[in-house]
CSV table of C-alpha atoms in Angstrom, one decimal:
chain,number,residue,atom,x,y,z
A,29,UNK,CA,76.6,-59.1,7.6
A,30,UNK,CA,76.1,-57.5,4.4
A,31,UNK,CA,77.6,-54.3,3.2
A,32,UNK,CA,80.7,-55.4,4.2
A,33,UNK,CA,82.2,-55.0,0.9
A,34,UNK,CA,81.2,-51.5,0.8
A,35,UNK,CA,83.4,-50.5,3.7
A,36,UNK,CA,87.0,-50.9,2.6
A,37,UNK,CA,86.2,-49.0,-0.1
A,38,UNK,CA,84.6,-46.2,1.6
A,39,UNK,CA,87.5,-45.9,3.8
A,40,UNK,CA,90.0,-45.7,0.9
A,41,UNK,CA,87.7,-42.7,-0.7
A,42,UNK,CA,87.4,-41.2,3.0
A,43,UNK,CA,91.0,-41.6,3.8
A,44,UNK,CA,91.5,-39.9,0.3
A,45,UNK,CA,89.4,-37.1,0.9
A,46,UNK,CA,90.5,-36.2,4.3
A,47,UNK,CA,94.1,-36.5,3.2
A,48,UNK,CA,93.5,-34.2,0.4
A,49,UNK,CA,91.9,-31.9,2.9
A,50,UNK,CA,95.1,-32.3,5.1
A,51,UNK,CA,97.6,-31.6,2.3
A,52,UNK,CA,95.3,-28.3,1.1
A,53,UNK,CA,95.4,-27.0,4.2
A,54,UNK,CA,99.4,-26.4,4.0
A,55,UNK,CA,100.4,-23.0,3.7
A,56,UNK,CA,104.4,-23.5,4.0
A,57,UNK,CA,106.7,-22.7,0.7
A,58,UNK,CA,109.3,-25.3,-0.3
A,59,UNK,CA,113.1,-23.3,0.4
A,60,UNK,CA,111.8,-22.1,3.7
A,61,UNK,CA,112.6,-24.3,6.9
A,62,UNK,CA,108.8,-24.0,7.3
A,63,UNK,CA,108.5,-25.2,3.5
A,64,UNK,CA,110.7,-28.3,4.1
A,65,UNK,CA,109.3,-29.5,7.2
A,66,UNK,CA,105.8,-29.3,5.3
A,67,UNK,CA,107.1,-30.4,2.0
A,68,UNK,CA,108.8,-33.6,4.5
A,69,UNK,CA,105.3,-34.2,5.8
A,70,UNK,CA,103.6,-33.9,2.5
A,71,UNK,CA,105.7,-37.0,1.3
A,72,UNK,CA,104.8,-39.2,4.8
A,73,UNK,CA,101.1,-38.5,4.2
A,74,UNK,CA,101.0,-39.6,0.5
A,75,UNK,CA,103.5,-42.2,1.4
A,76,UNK,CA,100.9,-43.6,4.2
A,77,UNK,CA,98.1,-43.7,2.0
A,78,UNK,CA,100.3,-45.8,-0.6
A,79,UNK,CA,101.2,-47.9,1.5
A,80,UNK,CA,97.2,-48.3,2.9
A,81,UNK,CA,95.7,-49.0,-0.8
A,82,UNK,CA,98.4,-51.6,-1.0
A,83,UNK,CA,97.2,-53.4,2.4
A,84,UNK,CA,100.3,-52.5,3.8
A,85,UNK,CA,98.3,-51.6,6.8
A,86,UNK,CA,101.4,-51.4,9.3
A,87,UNK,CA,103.5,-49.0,7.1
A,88,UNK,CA,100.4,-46.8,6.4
A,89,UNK,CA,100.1,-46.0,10.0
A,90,UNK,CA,104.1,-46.3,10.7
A,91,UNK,CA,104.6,-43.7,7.8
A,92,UNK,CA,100.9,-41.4,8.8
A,93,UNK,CA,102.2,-41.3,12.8
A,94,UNK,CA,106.1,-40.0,11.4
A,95,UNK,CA,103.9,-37.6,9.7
A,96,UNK,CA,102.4,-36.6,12.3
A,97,UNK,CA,105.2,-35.9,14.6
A,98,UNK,CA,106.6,-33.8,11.8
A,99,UNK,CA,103.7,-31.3,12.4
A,100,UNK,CA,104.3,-28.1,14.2
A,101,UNK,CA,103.0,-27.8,17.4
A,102,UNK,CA,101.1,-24.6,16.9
A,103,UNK,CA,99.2,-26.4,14.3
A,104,UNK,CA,96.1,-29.1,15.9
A,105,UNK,CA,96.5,-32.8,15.2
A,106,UNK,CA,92.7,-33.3,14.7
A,107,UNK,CA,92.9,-34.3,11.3
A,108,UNK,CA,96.0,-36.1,11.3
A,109,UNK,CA,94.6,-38.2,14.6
A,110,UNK,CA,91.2,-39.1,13.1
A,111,UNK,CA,92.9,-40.4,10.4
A,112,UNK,CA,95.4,-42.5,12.4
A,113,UNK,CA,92.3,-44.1,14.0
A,114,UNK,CA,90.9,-44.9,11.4
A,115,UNK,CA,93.8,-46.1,9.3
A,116,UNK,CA,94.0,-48.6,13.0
A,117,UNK,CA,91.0,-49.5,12.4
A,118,UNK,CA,91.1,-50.8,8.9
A,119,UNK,CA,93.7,-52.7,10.8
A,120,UNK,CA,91.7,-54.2,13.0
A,121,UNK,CA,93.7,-52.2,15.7
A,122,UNK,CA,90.5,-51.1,18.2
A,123,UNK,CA,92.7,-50.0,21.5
A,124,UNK,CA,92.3,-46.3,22.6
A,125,UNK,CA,89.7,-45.9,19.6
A,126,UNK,CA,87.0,-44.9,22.0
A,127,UNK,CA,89.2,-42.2,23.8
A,128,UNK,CA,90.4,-40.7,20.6
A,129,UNK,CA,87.4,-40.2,19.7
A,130,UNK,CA,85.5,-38.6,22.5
A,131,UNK,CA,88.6,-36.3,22.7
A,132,UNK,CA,88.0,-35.3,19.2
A,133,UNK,CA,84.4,-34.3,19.5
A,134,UNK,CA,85.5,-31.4,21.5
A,135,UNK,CA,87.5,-30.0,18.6
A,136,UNK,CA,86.6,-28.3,15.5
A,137,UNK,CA,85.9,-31.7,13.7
A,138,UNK,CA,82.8,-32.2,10.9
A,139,UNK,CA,80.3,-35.0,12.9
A,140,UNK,CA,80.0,-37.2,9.7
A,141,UNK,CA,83.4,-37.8,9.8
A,142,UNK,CA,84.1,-38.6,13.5
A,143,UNK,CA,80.3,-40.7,13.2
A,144,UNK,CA,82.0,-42.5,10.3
A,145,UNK,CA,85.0,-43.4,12.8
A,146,UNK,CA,82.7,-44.4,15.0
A,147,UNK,CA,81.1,-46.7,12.7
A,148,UNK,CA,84.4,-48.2,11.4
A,149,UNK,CA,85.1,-48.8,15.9
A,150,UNK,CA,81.5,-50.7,16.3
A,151,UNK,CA,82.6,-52.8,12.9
A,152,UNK,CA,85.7,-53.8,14.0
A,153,UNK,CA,84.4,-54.6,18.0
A,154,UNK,CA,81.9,-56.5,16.4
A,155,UNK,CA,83.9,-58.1,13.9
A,156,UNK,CA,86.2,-59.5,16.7
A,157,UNK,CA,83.3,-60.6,18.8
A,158,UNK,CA,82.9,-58.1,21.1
A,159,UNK,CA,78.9,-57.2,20.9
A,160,UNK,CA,78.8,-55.1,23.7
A,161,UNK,CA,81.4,-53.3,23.0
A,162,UNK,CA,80.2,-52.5,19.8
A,163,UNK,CA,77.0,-51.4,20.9
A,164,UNK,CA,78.5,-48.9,23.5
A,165,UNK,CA,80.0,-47.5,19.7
A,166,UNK,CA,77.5,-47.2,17.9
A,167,UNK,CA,75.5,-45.5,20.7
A,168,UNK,CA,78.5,-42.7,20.7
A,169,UNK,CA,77.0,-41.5,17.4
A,170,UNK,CA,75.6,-38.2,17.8
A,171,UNK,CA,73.4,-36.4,15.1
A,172,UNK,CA,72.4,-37.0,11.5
A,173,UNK,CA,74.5,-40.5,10.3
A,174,UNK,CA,76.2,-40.1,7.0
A,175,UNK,CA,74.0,-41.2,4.3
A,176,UNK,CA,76.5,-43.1,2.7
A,177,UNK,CA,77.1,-45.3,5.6
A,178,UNK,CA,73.2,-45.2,7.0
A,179,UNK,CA,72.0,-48.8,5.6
A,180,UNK,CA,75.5,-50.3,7.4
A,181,UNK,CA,74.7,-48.8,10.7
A,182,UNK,CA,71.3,-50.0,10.7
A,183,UNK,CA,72.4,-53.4,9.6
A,184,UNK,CA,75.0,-53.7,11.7
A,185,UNK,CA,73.0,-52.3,15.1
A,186,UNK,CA,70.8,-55.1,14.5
A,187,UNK,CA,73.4,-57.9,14.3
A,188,UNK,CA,74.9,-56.4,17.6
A,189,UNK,CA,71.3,-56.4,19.3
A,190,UNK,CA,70.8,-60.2,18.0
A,191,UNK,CA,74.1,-61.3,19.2
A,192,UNK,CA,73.1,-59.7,22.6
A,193,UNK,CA,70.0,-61.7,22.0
A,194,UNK,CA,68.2,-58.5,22.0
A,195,UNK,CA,65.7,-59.3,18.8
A,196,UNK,CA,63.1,-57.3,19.8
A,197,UNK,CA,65.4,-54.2,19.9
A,198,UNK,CA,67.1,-55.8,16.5
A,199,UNK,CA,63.5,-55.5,14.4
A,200,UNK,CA,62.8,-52.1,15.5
A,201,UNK,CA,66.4,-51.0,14.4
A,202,UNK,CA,65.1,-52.2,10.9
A,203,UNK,CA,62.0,-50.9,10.6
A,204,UNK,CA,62.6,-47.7,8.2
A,205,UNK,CA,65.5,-48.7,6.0
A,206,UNK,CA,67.5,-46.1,5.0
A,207,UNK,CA,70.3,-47.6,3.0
A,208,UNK,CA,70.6,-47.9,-0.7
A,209,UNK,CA,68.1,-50.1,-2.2
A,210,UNK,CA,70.5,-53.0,-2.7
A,211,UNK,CA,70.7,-53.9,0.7
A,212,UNK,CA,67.1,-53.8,1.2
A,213,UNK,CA,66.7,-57.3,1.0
A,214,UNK,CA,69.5,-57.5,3.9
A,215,UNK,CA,67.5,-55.9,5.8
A,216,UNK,CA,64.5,-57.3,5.6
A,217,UNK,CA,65.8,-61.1,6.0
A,218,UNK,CA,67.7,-59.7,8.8
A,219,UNK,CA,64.5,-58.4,10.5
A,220,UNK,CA,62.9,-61.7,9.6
A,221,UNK,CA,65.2,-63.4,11.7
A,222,UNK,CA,65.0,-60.7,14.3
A,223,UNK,CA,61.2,-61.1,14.7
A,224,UNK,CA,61.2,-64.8,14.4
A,225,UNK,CA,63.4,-65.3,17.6
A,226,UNK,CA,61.3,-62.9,19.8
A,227,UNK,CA,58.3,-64.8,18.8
A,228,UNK,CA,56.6,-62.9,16.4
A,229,UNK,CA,56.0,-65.2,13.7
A,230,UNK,CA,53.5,-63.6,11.2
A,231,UNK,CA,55.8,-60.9,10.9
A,232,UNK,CA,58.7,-62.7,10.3
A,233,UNK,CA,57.3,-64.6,8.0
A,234,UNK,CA,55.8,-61.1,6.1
A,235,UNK,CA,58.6,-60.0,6.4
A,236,UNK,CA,61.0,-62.9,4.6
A,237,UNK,CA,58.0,-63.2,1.7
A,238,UNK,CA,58.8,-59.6,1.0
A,239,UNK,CA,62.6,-61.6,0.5
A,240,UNK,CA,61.5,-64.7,-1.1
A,241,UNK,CA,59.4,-62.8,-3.7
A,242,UNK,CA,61.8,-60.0,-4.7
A,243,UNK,CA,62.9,-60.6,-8.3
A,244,UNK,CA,67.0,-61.2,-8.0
A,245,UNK,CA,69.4,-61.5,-11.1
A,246,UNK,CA,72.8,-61.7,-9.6
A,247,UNK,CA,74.3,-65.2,-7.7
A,248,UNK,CA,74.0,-62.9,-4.6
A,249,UNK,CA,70.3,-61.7,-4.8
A,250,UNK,CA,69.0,-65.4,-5.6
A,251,UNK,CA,71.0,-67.1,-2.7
A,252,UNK,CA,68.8,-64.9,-0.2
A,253,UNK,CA,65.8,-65.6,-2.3
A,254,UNK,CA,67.0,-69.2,-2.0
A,255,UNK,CA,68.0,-68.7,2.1
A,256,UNK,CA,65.0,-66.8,2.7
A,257,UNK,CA,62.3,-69.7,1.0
A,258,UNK,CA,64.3,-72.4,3.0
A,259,UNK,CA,63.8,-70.3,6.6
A,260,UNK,CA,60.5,-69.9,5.7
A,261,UNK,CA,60.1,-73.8,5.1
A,262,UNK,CA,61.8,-74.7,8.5
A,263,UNK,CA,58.9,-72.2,10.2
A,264,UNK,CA,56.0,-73.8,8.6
A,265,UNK,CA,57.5,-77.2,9.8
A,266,UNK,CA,58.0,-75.7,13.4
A,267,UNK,CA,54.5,-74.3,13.0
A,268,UNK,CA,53.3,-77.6,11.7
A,269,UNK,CA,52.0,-76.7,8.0
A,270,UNK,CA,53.7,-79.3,6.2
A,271,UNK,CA,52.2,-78.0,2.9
A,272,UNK,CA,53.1,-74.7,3.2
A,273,UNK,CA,57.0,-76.0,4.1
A,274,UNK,CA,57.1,-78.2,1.0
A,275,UNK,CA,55.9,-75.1,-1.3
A,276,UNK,CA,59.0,-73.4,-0.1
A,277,UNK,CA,61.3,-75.9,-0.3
A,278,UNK,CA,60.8,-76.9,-3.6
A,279,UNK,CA,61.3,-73.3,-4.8
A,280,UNK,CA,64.8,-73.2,-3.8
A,281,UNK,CA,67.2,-73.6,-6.5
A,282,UNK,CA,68.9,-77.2,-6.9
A,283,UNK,CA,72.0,-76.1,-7.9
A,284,UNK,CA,72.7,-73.1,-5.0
A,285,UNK,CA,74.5,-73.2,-1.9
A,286,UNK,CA,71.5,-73.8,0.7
A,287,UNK,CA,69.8,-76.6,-2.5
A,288,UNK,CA,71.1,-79.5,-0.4
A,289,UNK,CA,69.6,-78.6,2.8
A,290,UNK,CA,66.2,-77.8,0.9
A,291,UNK,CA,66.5,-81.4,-0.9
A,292,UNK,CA,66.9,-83.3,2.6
A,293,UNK,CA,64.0,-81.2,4.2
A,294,UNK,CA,61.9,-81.8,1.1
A,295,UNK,CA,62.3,-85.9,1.1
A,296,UNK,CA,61.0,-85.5,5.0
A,297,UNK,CA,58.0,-83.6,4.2
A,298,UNK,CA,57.3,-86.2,1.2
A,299,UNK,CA,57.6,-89.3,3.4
A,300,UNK,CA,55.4,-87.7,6.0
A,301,UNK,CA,52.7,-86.4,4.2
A,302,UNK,CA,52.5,-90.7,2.8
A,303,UNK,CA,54.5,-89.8,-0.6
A,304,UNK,CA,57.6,-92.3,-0.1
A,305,UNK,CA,58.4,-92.5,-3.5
A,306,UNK,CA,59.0,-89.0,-4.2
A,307,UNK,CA,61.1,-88.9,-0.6
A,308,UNK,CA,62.9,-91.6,-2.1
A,309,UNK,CA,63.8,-89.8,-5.7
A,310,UNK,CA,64.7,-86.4,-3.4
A,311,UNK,CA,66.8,-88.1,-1.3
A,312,UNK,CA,68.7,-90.7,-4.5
A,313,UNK,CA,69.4,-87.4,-6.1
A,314,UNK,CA,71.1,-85.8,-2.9
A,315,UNK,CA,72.6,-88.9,-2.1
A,316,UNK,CA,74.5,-88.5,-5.4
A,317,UNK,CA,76.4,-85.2,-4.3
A,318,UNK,CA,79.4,-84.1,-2.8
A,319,UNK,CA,80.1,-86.4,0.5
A,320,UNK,CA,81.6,-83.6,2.1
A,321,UNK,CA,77.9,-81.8,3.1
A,322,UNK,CA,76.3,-83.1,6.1
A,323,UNK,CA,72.7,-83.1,4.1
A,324,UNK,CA,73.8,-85.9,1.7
A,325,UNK,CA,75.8,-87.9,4.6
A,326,UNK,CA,72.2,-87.7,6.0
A,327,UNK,CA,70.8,-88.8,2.7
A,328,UNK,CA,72.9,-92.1,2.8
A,329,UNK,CA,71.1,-93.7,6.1
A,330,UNK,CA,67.1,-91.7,4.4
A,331,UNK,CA,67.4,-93.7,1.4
A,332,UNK,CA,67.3,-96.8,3.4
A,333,UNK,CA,65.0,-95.9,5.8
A,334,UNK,CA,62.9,-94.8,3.0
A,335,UNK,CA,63.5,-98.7,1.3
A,336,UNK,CA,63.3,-100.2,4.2
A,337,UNK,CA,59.3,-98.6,5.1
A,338,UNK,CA,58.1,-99.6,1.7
A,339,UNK,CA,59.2,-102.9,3.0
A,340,UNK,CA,62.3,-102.8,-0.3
A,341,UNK,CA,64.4,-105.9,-0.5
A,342,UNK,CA,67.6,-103.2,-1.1
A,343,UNK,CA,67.2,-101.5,2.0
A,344,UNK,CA,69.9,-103.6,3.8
A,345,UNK,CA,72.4,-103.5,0.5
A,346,UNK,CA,72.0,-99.4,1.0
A,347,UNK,CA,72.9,-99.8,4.7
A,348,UNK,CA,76.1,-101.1,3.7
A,349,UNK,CA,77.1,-98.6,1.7
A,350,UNK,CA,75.8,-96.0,4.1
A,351,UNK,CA,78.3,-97.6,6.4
A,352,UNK,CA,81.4,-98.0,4.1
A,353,UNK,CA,80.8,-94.5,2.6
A,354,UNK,CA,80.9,-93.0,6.7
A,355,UNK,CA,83.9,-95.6,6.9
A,356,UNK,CA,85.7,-94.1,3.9
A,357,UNK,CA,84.6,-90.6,5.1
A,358,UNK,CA,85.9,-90.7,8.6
A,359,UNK,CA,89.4,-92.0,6.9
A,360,UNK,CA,89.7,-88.5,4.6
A,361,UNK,CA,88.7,-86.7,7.7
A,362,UNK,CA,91.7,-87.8,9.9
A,363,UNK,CA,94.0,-87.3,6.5
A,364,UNK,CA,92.9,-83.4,6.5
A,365,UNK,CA,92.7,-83.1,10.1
A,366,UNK,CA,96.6,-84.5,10.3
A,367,UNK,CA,97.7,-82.7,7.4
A,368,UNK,CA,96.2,-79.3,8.8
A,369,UNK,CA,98.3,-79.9,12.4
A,370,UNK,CA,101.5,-80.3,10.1
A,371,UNK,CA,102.9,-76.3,10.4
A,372,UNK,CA,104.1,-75.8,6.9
A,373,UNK,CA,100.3,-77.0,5.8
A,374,UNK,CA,98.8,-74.5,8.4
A,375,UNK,CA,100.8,-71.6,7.1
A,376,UNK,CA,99.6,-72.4,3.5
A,377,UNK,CA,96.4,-72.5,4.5
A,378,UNK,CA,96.2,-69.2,6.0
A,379,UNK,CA,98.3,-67.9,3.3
A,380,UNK,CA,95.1,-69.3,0.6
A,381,UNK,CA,92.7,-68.1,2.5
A,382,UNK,CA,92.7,-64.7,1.0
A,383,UNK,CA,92.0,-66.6,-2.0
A,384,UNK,CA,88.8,-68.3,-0.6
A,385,UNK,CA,86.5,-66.4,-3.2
A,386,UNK,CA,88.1,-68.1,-6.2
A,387,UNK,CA,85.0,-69.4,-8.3
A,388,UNK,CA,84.9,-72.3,-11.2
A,389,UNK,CA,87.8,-74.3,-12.1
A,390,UNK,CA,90.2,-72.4,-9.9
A,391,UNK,CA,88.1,-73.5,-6.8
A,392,UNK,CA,87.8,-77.1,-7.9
A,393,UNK,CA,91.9,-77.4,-9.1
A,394,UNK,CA,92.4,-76.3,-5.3
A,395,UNK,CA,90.2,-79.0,-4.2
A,396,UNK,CA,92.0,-81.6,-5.7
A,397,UNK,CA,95.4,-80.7,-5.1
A,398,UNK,CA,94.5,-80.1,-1.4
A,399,UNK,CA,91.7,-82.4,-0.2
A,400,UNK,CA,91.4,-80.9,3.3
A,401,UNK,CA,90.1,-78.2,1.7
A,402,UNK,CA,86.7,-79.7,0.8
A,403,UNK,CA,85.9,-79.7,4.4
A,404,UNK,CA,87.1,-76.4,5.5
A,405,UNK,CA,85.8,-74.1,2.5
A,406,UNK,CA,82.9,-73.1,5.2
A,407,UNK,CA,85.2,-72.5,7.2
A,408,UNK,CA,87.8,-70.4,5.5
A,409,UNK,CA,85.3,-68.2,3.8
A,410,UNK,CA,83.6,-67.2,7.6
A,411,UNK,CA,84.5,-64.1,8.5
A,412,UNK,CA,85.9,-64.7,11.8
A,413,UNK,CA,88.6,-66.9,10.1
A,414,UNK,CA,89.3,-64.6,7.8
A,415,UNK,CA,89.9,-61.8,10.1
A,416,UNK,CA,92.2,-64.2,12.4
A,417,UNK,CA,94.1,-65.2,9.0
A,418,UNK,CA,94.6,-61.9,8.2
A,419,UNK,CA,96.0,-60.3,11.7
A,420,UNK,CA,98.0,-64.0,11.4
A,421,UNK,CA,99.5,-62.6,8.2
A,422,UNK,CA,99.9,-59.0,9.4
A,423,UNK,CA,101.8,-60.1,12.3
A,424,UNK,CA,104.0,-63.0,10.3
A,425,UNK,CA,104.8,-59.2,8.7
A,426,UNK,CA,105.4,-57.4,10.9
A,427,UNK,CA,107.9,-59.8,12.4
A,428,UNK,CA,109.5,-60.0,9.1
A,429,UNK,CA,110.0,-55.9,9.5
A,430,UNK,CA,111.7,-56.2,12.5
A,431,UNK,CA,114.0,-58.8,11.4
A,432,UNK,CA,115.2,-56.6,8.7
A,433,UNK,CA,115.4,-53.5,10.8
């Protein structure tokens, strides 16, 4: 889940190095046929890894496998091969990764790197949904993981073992972090969760305190702070400590991205525990927000239900608009949902998705000038529709190469 923005990067700088290593390893002289051919090769390799830091991931690996085939024969391919994998990979290209790479372990080959290929397999299985698979990767690592990728491998053996509904398995493969202290909160929300679905609930709850205390600066650190007080909320509930949920409720943020659901559960644990006035101010602010967010279409029938049990003579004007908001709700929904089926809207919205982290003003201007877009920003930003948008792209590419060709 996390450290995801960690691994493009440290394939760029790994893909660097090992080219570097390749090129240094040349002994040919330019004017000899020898000297040409390696000179010819030379070019293909730094042309590849252009091509890569520009997302161009089908020329990388077109230009890296020419490269290849200009190698003498004498000379081995390990090199060259475990970087074609893993170039594929950064592609999202997974076939014949596995037997690549269990031929490779026989040769001459450092295990960091071929455990970093490894890695990048189990990622990209994973990333397509195929748990099992990546599990059966990440189980192919042999030896003493590279300590620059030893937090990811953790975190992401643990999401494999919970989608393979595995927690118990998923909390013990958290239980001595190793990774960099920035993903240590990761880790321990994630093992939260973990021990919360195999039914150990004081140590999930131990463990996402250690989360919901932890002093955050950055948008990213207090939206876990904020996820982790509202998990812990929703487990006092289930646990039936109302006053312990309404404590963690009310310290999550009102103006993060999980504030809405927080609001909502807040306004039910005030009109339980015989405080309807304060469900009712909870729930008039949330009602207030934007429409699109299932919590305030919730909020629009809990205000009146809120009026209506202290017996309010507005409860039945607030059922009408509860009704004509829905109405006028359902009516923008079939607009997006029409406009999306239209092809020349799908395309753009593929094409924007890319652009899904835009923040501020550039977020809201796309908003307005596409209103579908207000109920598929969740979507969009997930990343399973981002990796389908991008291998749409890369084929919509490709395609456009062989047209010119």
């Amino acid at each position: 889940m996390s450290g995801q923005h960690l691994r493009k990067s440290a394939l760029a700088l790994a893909a660097t190095a090992l080219a570097v290593m390749l090129w240094s390893s040349k002994s040919g002289h330019a004017g000899t046929p020898e000297g040409n051919r390696e000179h010819l090769q030379d070019l293909l390799y730094r042309e590849a890894l252009f091509h890569h830091y520009q997302r161009d991931n089908f020329s990388a690996i077109t230009h890296l496998e020419a490269a290849r085939d200009k190698q003498p024969k004498k000379e081995p391919l390990t090199d060259t091969e475990l970087l074609l994998v893993r170039m594929k990979l950064a592609f999202g290209v997974h076939e014949n990764a596995d037997r690549v790479l269990r031929r490779l372990r026989e040769e001459d080959i450092p295990e960091a790197q071929t455990n970093t290929a490894w890695y990048e397999l189990a990622e990209t299985l994973f990333r397509k949904g195929y748990p099992a698979a990546a599990n059966e990767a990440l189980n192919s690592l042999r030896g003493r993981v590279p300590e620059d990728i030893a937090g990811n491998v953790q975190l992401l053996r643990a999401n494999v073992l919970m989608a393979l509904r595995r927690y118990a398995e998923a909390a013990r493969a958290l239980e001595n972090w190793r990774g960099p202290r920035a993903l240590a909160s990761y880790a321990r929300f994630n093992r939260g969760i973990a021990l919360w679905r195999a039914g150990n609930q004081s140590e999930a709850v131990s463990s996402l305190e250690l989360v919901a205390d932890t002093r955050a600066e950055d948008e990213e650190g207090l939206a876990l702070k904020d996820r982790a007080n509202l998990t812990l909320g929703y487990i006092a509930l289930r646990g039936e400590d109302p006053g312990q949920a309404r404590e963690h409720f009310k310290k999550v943020r009102r103006q993060g991205p999980y504030a809405n659901r927080a609001l909502l559960a807040l306004g039910l644990v005030e009109q339980a525990q015989g405080r309807p006035d304060e469900a009712l101010s909870v729930w008039m602010t949330l009602r207030d927000r934007a429409s699109a967010d299932p919590a305030v279409q919730e909020s629009y029938l809990a205000v009146p239900y809120a009026l209506r049990e202290q017996r309010a003579p507005k409860a039945a004007h607030h059922y009408e608009q509860a009704v004509a908001s829905f109405s006028r709700e359902l009516e923008e929904v079939n607009v997006a949902r029409e406009t999306v089926q239209e092809e020349k809207n799908l395309d753009r919205l593929l094409r924007n998705a890319r652009a899904s982290g835009a923040v501020g003003s550039q977020r809201d201007e796309a908003s307005a000038k596409h209103p579908e877009s207000r109920y598929l920003g969740r979507l969009i930003a997930s990343r399973r529709f981002q990796e389908t948008s991008l291998g749409h792209l890369d084929l919509l590419a490709m395609l456009a190469d062989l047209d010119q060709s």
